Short mmCIF file of C-alpha atoms and ligand atoms in Angstrom, two decimals:
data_model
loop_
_atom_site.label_atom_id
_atom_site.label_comp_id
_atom_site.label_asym_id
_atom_site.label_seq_id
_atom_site.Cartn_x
_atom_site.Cartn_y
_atom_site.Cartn_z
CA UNK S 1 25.19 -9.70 -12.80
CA UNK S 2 22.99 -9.44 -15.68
CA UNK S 3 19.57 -8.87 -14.33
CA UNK S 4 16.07 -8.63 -15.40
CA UNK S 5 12.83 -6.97 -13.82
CA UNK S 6 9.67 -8.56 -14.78
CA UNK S 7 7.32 -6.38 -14.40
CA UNK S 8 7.74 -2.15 -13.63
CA UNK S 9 5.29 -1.60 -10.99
CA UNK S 10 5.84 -0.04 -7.27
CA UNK S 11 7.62 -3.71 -6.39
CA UNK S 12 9.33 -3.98 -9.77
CA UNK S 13 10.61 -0.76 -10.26
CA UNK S 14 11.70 -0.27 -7.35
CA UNK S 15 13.93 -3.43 -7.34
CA UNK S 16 15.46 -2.97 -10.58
CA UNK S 17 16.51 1.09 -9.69
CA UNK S 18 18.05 -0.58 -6.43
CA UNK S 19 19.61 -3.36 -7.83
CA UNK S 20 21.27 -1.03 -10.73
CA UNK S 21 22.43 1.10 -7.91
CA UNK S 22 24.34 -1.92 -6.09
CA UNK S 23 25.90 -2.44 -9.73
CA UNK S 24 23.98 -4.93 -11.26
CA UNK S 25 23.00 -4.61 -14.81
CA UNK S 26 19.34 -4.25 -15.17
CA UNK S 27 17.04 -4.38 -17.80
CA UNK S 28 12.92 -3.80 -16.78
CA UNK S 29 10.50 -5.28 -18.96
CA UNK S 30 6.79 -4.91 -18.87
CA UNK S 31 4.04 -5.17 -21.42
CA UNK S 32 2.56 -1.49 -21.06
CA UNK S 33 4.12 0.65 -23.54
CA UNK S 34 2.93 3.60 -22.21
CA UNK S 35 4.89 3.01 -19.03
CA UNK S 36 8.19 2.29 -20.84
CA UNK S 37 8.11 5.04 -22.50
CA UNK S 38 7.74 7.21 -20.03
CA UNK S 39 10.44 5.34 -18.46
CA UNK S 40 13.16 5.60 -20.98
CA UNK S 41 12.78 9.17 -20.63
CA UNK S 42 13.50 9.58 -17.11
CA UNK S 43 9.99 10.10 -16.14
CA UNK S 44 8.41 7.74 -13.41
CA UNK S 45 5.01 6.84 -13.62
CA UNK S 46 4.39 6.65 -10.05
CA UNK S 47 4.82 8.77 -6.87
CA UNK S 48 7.42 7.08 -4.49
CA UNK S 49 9.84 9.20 -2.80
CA UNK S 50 13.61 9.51 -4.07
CA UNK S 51 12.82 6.93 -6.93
CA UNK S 52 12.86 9.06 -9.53
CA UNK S 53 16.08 10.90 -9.20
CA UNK S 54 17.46 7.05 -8.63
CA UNK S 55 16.22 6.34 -12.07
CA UNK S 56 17.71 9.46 -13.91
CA UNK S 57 20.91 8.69 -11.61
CA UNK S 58 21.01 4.55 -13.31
CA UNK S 59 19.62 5.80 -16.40
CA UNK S 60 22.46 7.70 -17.42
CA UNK S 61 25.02 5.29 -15.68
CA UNK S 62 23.81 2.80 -18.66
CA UNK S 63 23.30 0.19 -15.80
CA UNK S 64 19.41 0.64 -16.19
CA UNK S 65 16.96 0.01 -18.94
CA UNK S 66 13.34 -0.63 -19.45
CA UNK S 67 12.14 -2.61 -22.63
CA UNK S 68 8.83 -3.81 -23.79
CA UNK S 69 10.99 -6.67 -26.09
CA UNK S 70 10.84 -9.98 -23.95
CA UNK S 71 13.39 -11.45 -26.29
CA UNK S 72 15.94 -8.68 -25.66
CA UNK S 73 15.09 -8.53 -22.02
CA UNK S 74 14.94 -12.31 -21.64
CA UNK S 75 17.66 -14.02 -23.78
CA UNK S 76 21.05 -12.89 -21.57
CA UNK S 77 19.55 -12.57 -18.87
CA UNK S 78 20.90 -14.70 -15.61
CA UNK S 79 18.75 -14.07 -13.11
CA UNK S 80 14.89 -12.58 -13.93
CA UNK S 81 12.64 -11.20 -10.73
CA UNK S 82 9.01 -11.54 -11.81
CA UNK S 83 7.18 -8.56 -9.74
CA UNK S 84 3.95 -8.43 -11.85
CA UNK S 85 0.44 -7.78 -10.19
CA UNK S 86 -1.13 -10.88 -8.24
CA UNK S 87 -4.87 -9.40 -7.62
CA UNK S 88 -7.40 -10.81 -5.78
CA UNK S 89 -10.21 -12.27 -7.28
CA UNK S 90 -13.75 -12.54 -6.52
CA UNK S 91 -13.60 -15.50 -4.24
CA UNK S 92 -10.45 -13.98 -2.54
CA UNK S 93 -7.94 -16.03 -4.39
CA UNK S 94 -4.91 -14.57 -5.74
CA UNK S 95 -4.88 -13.87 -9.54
CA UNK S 96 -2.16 -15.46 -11.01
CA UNK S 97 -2.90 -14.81 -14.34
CA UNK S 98 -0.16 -12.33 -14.96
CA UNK S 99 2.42 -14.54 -13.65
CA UNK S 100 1.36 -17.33 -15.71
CA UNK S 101 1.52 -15.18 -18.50
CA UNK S 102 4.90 -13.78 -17.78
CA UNK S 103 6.18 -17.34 -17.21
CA UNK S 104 4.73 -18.78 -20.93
CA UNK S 105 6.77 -15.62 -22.14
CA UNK S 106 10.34 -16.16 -19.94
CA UNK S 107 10.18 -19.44 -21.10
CA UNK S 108 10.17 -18.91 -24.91
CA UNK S 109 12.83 -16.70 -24.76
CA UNK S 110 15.42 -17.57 -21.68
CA UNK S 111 18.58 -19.85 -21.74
CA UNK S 112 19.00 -22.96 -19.98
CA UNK S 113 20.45 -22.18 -16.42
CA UNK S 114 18.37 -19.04 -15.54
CA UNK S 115 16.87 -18.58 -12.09
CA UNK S 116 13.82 -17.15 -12.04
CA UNK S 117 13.13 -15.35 -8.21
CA UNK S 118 9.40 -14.49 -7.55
CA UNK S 119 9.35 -10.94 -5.33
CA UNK S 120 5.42 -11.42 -6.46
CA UNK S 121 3.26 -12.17 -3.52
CA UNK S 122 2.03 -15.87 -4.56
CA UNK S 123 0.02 -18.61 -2.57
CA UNK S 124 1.86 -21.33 -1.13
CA UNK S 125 2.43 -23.92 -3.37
CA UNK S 126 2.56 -21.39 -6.28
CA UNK S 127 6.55 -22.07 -6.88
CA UNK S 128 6.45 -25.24 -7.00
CA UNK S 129 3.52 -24.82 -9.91
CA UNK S 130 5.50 -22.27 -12.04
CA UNK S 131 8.95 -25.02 -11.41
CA UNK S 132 6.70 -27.75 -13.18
CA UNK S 133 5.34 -25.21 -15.97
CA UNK S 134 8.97 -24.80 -16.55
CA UNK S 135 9.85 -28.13 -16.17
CA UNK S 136 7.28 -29.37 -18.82
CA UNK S 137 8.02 -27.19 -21.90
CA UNK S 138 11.72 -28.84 -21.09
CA UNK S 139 13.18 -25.32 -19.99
CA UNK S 140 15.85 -25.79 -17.38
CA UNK S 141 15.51 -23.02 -14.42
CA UNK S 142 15.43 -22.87 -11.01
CA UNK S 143 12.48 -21.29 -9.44
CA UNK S 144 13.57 -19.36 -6.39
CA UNK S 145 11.39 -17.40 -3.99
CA UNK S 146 11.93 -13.98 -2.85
CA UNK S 147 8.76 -12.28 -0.95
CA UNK S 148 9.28 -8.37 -0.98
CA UNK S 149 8.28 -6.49 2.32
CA UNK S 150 9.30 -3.10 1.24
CA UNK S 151 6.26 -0.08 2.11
CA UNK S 152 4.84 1.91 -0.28
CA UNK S 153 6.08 5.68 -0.13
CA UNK S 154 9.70 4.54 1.77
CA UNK S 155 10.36 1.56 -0.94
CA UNK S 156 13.76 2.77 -1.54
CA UNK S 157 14.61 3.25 2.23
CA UNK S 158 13.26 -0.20 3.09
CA UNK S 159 15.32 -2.12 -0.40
CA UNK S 160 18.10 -0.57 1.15
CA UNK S 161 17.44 -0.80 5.01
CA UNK S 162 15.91 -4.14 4.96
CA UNK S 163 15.29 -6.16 8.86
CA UNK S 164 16.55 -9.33 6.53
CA UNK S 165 15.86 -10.75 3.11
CA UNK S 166 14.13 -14.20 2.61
CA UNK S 167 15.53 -16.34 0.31
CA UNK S 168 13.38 -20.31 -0.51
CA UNK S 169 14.61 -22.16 -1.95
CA UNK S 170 16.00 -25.74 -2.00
CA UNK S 171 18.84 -25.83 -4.73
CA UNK S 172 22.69 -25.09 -3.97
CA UNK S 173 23.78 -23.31 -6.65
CA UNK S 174 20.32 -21.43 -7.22
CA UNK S 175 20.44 -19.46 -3.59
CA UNK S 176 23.68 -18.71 -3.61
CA UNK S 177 23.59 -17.12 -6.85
CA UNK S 178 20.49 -15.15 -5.19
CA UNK S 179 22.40 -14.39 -2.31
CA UNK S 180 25.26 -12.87 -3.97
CA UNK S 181 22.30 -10.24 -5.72
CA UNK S 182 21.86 -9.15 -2.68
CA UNK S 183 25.36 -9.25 -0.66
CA UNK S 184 25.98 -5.31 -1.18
CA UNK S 185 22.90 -4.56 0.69
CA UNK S 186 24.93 -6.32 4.12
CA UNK S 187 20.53 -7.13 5.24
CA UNK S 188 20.82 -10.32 7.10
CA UNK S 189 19.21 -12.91 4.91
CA UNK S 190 17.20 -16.20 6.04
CA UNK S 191 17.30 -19.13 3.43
CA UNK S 192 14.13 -21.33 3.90
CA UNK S 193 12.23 -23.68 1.90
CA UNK S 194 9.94 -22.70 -1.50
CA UNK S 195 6.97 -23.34 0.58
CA UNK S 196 8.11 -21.04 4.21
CA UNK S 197 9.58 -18.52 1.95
CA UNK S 198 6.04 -17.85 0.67
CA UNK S 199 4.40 -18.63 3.87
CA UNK S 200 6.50 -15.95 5.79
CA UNK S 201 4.94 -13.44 3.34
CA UNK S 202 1.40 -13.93 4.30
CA UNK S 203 2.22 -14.97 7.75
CA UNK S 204 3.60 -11.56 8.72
CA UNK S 205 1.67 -10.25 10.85
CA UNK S 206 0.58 -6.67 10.74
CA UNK S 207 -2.90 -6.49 9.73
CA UNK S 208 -3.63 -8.77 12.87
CA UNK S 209 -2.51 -5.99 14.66
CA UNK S 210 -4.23 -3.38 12.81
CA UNK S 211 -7.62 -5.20 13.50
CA UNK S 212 -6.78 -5.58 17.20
CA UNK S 213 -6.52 -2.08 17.91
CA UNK S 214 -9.28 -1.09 15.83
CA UNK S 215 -11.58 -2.88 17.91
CA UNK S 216 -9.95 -1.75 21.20
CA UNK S 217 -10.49 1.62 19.78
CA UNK S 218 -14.34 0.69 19.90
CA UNK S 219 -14.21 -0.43 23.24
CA UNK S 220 -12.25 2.41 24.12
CA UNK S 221 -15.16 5.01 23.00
CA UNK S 222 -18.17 2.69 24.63
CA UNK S 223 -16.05 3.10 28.08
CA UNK S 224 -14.28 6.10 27.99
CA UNK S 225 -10.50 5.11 27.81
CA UNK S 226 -8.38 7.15 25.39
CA UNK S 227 -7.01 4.44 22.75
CA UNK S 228 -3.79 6.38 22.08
CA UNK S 229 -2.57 6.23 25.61
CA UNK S 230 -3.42 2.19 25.40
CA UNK S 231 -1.58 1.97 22.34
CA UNK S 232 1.19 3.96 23.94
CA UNK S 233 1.24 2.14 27.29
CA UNK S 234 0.88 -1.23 25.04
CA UNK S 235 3.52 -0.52 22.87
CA UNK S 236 6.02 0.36 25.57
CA UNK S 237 6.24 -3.49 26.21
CA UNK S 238 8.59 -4.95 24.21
CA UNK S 239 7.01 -8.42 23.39
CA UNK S 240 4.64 -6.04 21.65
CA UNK S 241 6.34 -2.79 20.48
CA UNK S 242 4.46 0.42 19.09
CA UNK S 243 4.44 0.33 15.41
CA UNK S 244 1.15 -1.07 14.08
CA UNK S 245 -0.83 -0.39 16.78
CA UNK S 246 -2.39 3.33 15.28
CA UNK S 247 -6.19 2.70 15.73
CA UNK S 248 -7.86 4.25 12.42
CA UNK S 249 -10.44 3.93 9.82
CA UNK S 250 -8.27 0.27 8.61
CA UNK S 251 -5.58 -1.31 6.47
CA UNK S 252 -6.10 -0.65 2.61
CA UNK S 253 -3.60 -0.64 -0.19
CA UNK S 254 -1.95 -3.02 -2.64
CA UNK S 255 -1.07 -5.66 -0.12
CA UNK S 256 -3.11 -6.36 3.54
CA UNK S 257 -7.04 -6.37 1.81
CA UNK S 258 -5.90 -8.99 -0.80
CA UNK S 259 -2.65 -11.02 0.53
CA UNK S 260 -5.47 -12.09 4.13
CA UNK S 261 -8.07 -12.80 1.45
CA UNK S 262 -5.64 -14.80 -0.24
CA UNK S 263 -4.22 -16.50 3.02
CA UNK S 264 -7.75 -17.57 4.44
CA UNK S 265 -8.10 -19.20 1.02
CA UNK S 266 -5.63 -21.03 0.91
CA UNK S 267 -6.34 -22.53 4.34
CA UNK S 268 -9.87 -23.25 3.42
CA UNK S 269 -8.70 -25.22 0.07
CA UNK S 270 -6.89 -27.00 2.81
CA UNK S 271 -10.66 -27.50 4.83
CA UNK S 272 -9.00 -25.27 7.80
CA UNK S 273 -10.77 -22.64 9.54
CA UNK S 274 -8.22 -20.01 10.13
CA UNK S 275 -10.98 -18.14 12.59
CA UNK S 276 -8.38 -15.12 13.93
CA UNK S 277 -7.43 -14.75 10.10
CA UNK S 278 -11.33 -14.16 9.45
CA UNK S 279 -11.78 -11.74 12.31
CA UNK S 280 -8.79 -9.86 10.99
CA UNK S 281 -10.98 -9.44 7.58
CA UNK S 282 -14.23 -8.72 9.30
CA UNK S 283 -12.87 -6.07 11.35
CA UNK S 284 -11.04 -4.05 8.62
CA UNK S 285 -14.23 -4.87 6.61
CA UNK S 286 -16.18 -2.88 9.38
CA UNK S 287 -13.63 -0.15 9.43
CA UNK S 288 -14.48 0.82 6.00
CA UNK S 289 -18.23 2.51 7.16
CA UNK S 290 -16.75 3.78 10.07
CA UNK S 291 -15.95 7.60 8.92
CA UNK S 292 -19.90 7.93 7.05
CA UNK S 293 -21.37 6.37 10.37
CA UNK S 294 -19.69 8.48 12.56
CA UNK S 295 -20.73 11.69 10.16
CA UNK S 296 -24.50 10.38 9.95
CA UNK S 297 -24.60 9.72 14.58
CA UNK S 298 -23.56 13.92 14.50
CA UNK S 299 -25.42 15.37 11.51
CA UNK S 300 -28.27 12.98 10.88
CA UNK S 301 -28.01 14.08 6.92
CA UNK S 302 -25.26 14.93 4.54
CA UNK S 303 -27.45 15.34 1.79
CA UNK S 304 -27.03 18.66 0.32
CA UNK S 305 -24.07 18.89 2.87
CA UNK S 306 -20.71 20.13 1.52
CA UNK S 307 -17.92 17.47 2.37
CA UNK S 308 -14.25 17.69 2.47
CA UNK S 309 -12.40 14.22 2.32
CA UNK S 310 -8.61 15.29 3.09
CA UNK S 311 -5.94 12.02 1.69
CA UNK S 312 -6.98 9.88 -0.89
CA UNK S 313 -4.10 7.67 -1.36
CA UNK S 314 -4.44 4.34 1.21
CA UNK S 315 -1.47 5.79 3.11
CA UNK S 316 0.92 9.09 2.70
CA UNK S 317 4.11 9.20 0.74
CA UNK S 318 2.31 7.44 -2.30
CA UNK S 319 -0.57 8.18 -5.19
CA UNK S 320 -1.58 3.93 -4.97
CA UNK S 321 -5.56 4.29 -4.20
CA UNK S 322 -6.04 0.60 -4.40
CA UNK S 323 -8.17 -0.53 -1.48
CA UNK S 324 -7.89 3.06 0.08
CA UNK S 325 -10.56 3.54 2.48
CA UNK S 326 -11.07 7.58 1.15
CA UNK S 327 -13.26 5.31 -1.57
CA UNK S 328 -15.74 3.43 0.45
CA UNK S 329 -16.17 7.22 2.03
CA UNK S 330 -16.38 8.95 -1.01
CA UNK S 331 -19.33 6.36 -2.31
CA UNK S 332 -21.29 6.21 1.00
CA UNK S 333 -21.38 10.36 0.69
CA UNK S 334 -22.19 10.51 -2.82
CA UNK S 335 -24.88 8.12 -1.80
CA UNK S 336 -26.62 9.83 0.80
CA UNK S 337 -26.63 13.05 -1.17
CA UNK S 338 -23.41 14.99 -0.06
CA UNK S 339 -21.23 17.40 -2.17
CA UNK S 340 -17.94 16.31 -2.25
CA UNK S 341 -14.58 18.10 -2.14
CA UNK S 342 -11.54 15.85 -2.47
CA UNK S 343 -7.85 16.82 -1.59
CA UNK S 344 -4.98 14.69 -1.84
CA UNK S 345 -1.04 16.33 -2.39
CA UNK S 346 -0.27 13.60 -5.05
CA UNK S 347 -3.49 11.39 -5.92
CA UNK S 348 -5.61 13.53 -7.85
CA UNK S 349 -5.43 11.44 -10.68
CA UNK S 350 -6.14 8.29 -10.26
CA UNK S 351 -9.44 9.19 -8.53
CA UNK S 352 -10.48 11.01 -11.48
CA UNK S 353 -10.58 7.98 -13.35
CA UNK S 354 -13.00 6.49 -11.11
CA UNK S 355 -15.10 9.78 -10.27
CA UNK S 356 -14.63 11.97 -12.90
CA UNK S 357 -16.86 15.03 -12.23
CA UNK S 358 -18.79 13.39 -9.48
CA UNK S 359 -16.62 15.11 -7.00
CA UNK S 360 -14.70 18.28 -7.19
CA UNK S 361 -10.71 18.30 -6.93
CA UNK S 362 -9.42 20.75 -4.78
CA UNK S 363 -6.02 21.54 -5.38
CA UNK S 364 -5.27 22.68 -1.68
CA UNK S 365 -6.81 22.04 2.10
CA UNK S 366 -8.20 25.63 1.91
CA UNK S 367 -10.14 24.85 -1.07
CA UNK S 368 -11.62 22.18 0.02
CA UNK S 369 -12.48 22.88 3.56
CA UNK S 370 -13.82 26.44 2.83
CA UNK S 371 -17.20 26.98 3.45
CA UNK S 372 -17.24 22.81 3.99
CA UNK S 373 -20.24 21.46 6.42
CA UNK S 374 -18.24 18.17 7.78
CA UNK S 375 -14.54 17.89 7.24
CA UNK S 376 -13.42 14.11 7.07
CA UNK S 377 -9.12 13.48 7.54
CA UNK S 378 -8.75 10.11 5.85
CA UNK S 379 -4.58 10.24 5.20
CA UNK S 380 -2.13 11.65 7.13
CA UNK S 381 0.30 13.47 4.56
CA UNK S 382 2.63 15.33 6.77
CA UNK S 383 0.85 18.46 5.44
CA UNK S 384 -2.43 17.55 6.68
CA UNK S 385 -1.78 16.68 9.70
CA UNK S 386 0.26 20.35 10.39
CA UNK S 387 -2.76 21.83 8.95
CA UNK S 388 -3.38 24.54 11.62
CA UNK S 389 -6.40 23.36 13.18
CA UNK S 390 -7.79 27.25 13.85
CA UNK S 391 -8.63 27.35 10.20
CA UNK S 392 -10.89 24.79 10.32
CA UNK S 393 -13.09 27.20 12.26
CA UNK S 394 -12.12 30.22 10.52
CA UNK S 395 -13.16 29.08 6.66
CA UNK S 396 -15.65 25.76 7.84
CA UNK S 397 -18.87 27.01 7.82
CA UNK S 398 -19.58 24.62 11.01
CA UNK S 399 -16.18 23.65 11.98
CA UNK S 400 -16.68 19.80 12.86
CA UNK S 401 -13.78 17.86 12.10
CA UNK S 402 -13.92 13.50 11.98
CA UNK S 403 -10.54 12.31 12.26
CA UNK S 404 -10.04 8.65 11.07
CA UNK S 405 -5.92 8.39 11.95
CA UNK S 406 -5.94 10.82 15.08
CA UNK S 407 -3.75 13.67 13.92
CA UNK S 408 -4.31 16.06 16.46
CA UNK S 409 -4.45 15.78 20.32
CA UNK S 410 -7.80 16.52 21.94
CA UNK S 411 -6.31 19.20 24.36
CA UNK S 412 -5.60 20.95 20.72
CA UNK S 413 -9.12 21.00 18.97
CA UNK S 414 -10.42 21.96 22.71
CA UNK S 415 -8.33 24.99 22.22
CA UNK S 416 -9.40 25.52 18.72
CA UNK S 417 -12.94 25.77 19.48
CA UNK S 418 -14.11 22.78 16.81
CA UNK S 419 -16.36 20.12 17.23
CA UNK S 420 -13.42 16.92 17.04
CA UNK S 421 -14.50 13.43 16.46
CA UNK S 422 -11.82 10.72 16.16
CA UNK S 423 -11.01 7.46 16.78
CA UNK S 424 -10.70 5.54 20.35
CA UNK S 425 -10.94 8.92 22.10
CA UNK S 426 -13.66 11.29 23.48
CA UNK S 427 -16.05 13.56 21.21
CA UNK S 428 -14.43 17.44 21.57
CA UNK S 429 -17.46 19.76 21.62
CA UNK S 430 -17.48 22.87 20.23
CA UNK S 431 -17.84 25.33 23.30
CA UNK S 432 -18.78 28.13 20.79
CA UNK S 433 -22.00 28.27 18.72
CA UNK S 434 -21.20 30.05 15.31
CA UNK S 435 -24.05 32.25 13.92
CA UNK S 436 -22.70 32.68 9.98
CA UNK S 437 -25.82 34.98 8.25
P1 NAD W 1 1.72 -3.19 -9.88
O1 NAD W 1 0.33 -3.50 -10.27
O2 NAD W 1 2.07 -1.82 -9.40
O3 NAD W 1 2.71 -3.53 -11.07
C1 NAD W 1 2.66 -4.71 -11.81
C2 NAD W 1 3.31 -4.44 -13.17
O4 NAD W 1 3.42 -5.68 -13.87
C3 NAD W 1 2.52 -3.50 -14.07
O5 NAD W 1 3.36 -2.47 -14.53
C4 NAD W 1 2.06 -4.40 -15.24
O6 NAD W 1 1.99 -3.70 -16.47
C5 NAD W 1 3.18 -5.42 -15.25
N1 NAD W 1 2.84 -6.68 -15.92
C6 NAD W 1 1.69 -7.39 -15.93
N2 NAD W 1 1.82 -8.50 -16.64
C7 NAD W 1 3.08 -8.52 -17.13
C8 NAD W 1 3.83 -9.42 -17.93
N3 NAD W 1 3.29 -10.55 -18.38
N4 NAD W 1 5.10 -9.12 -18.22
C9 NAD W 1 5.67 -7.98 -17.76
N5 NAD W 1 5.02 -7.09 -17.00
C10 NAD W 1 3.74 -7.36 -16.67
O7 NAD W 1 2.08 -4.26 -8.76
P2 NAD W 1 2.99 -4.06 -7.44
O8 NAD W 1 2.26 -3.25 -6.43
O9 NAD W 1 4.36 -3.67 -7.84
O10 NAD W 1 3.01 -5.55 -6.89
C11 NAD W 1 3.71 -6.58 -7.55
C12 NAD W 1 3.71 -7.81 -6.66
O11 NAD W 1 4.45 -7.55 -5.47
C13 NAD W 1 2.33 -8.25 -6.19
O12 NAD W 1 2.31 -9.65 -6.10
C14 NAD W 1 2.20 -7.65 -4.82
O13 NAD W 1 1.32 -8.37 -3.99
C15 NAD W 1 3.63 -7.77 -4.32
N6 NAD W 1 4.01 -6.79 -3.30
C16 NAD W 1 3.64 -5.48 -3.45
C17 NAD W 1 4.03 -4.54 -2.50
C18 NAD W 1 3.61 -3.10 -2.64
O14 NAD W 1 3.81 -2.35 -1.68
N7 NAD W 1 3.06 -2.68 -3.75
C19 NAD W 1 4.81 -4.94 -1.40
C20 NAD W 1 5.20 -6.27 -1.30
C21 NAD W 1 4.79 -7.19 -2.26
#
């Protein structure tokens, strides 16, 4: 099927490379050049595992290509996906400004007959909007909804390994078209109205459990319990199951911050209180301080202090820093007077933009922890969390370690002779004072 890709982001680009891979041909549009570019020459612009040799693979297949021309990506097109941004605004609302944009666009260009499937996460009612916009310039589409629950840093695994793919929409013709996209995958698919299909998006219900554990996690350190043997003897029930349930410093990224925002909104332009739905936000709000709190109970000061923050990205497997707690950190240490040392395997970059020489970039742990005063583990890349913890009192110059995701076991950093603060669980004390002259 002729397909385009509205939009080239983590959703979008991912979609199109998979969908070119099932056979489909795809053309990706989106409005930043610089991205195209870098596109049509094999390069991808950002870090998600096995995408990029999936591109090259499509590329030169001449099943894939990426255009900044909405007539030439528009006009044959049967079926367009529109995967741009939906960003939260101030007052917690989605954004839809790019859609609507991308919609005035589709509709100068498309023929009669296209359907038009929305992967973007939109508020509910949002279909039904960008159906009439369509409707009154007298272009005849059907608007289809398709919410996208693939993770950041396994997008490819998930397009492919799907638990089921939601399809709302209320026209014949329109789903089945949609369904036969997808029939290569074999992922069960659920067809639902407009209005569930971009419910089940926002009702899904992860962060909820995120927040839960968090604040068991608190209760846990006020009485003494260890939070990962909760979690474990929690999870072990099968009404509740394990994943989700990894007490830490909070949910960031592209997706949980903004999509509950967006939810509660939507049920207070409705006048409904949706109270869990605001604990959920408070919670992860709280979260956010939790790391610099913990750093200023032990040290009193980190002013003048030398700081290591280890991940940057919200979660490993990706460079996407949006909503990553490493930043609320990074500003509460700068604050207070700290000299920070940040190390992240793949996100580098787009911190720069934000710090630029604020902070200093280390290119590896050792770097950054040597000679450090407090050592704070914000993501757990694979590498970090294999980091041998014996280093950290080799090159720290006081080896105390605060763990926000719980890499390491306590009976480990009692071994290693560190000072171990982490999440849900008991302090470790250092057994050995260091004397460094
Ligand atoms: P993104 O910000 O990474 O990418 C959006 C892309 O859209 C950018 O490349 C931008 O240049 C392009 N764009 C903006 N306006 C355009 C226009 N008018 N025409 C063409 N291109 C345009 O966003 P993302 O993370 O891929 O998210 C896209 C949507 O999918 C959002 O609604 C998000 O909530 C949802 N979603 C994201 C994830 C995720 O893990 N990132 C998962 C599920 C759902």
């Amino acid at each position: 099927m002729k397909i385009t890709v509205c939009g080239t982001g983590y959703v979008g680009l991912v979609t199109g490379v998979c969908l070119a891979d099932i056979g489909h041909e795809v053309v990706c549009f989106d409005t930043d050049e610089q991205k195209i570019n870098m596109l049509n020459e094999g390069l991808c612009p950002i870090y998600e595992p096995g995408l990029e040799e999936l591109l090259l693979k499509q590329l030169l297949a001449n099943r894939l290509h990426f255009s900044t021309d909405a007539k030439q990506s528009y006009k044959e097109s049967e079926v367009i996906f529109l995967a741009v941004g939906t960003p939260q605004k101030e007052d917690g609302a989605a954004d839809l400004t790019f859609i609507e944009q991308a919609v005035e666009t589709i509709a100068q260009h498309i023929n009669s007959h296209t359907i038009i499937v929305t992967k973007s996460t939109v508020p509910i009612g949002t279909n039904d909007r960008l159906q009439a916009m369509f409707d009154g310039k007298g272009v005849s589409v059907h608007v289809v909804s398709n919410p996208e629950f693939l993770r950041e840093g396994s997008g490819i695994y998930d397009t492919f390994h799907g638990d089921r793919i939601v399809i709302g929409s209320n026209h014949k013709e329109a789903k089945e078209k949609v369904e036969k996209i997808f029939q290569p995958l074999q992922i069960p698919i659920v067809h639902m109205s407009l209005k569930s299909a971009e419910m089940v998006k926002y009702a899904s219900f992860l962060a909820t459990k995120i927040s839960f554990i968090n604040e068991i996690a608190k209760l846990c350190e006020y009485t003494g319990a260890n939070v990962e043997d909760v979690a474990l003897g929690m999870g072990m029930d099968s009404r509740i199951g394990t994943p989700f349930l990894k007490a830490g410093i909070g949910f960031g990224g592209s997706c949980f911050p903004k999509d509950t925002k967006a939810l509660e909104n939507v049920a207070s332009l409705y006048g409904y209180e949706f109270q869990i739905l605001q604990s959920v936000i408070k919670v992860n709000e709280k979260q956010k301080s939790l790391l610099f709190d913990k750093a200023m109970n032990r040290m009193g000061t980190v002013e003048g202090k030398t700081v290591a923050v280890l991940g940057l990205s919200f979660k490993p497997n990706t460079d996407d820093i949006r909503d990553a707690p490493s930043i609320p950190l990074m500003d509460d240490l700068i604050e207070a007077g700290a000299h920070v040392r940040a190390y992240d395997p793949v996100a580098h970059n787009h911190v720069k933009r934000i710090y630029q020489n604020t902070i200093h970039y280390s290119e590896t742990i050792e770097n950054a922890i040597d000679q450090a005063d407090l050592v704070c583990i914000v993501t757990e890349w694979g590498e970090i969390k294999d980091f041998p913890l014996h280093k950290y009192k080799q090159m720290m110059r006081e080896p105390l370690l605060i763990d926000g995701r719980n890499c390491y076991k306590l009976e480990e950093a009692k071994q290693a002779d560190i000072t171990y603060i982490s999440i849900g669980r008991e302090v470790v004390e250092r057994k050995t004072p260091i004397f460094r002259y």
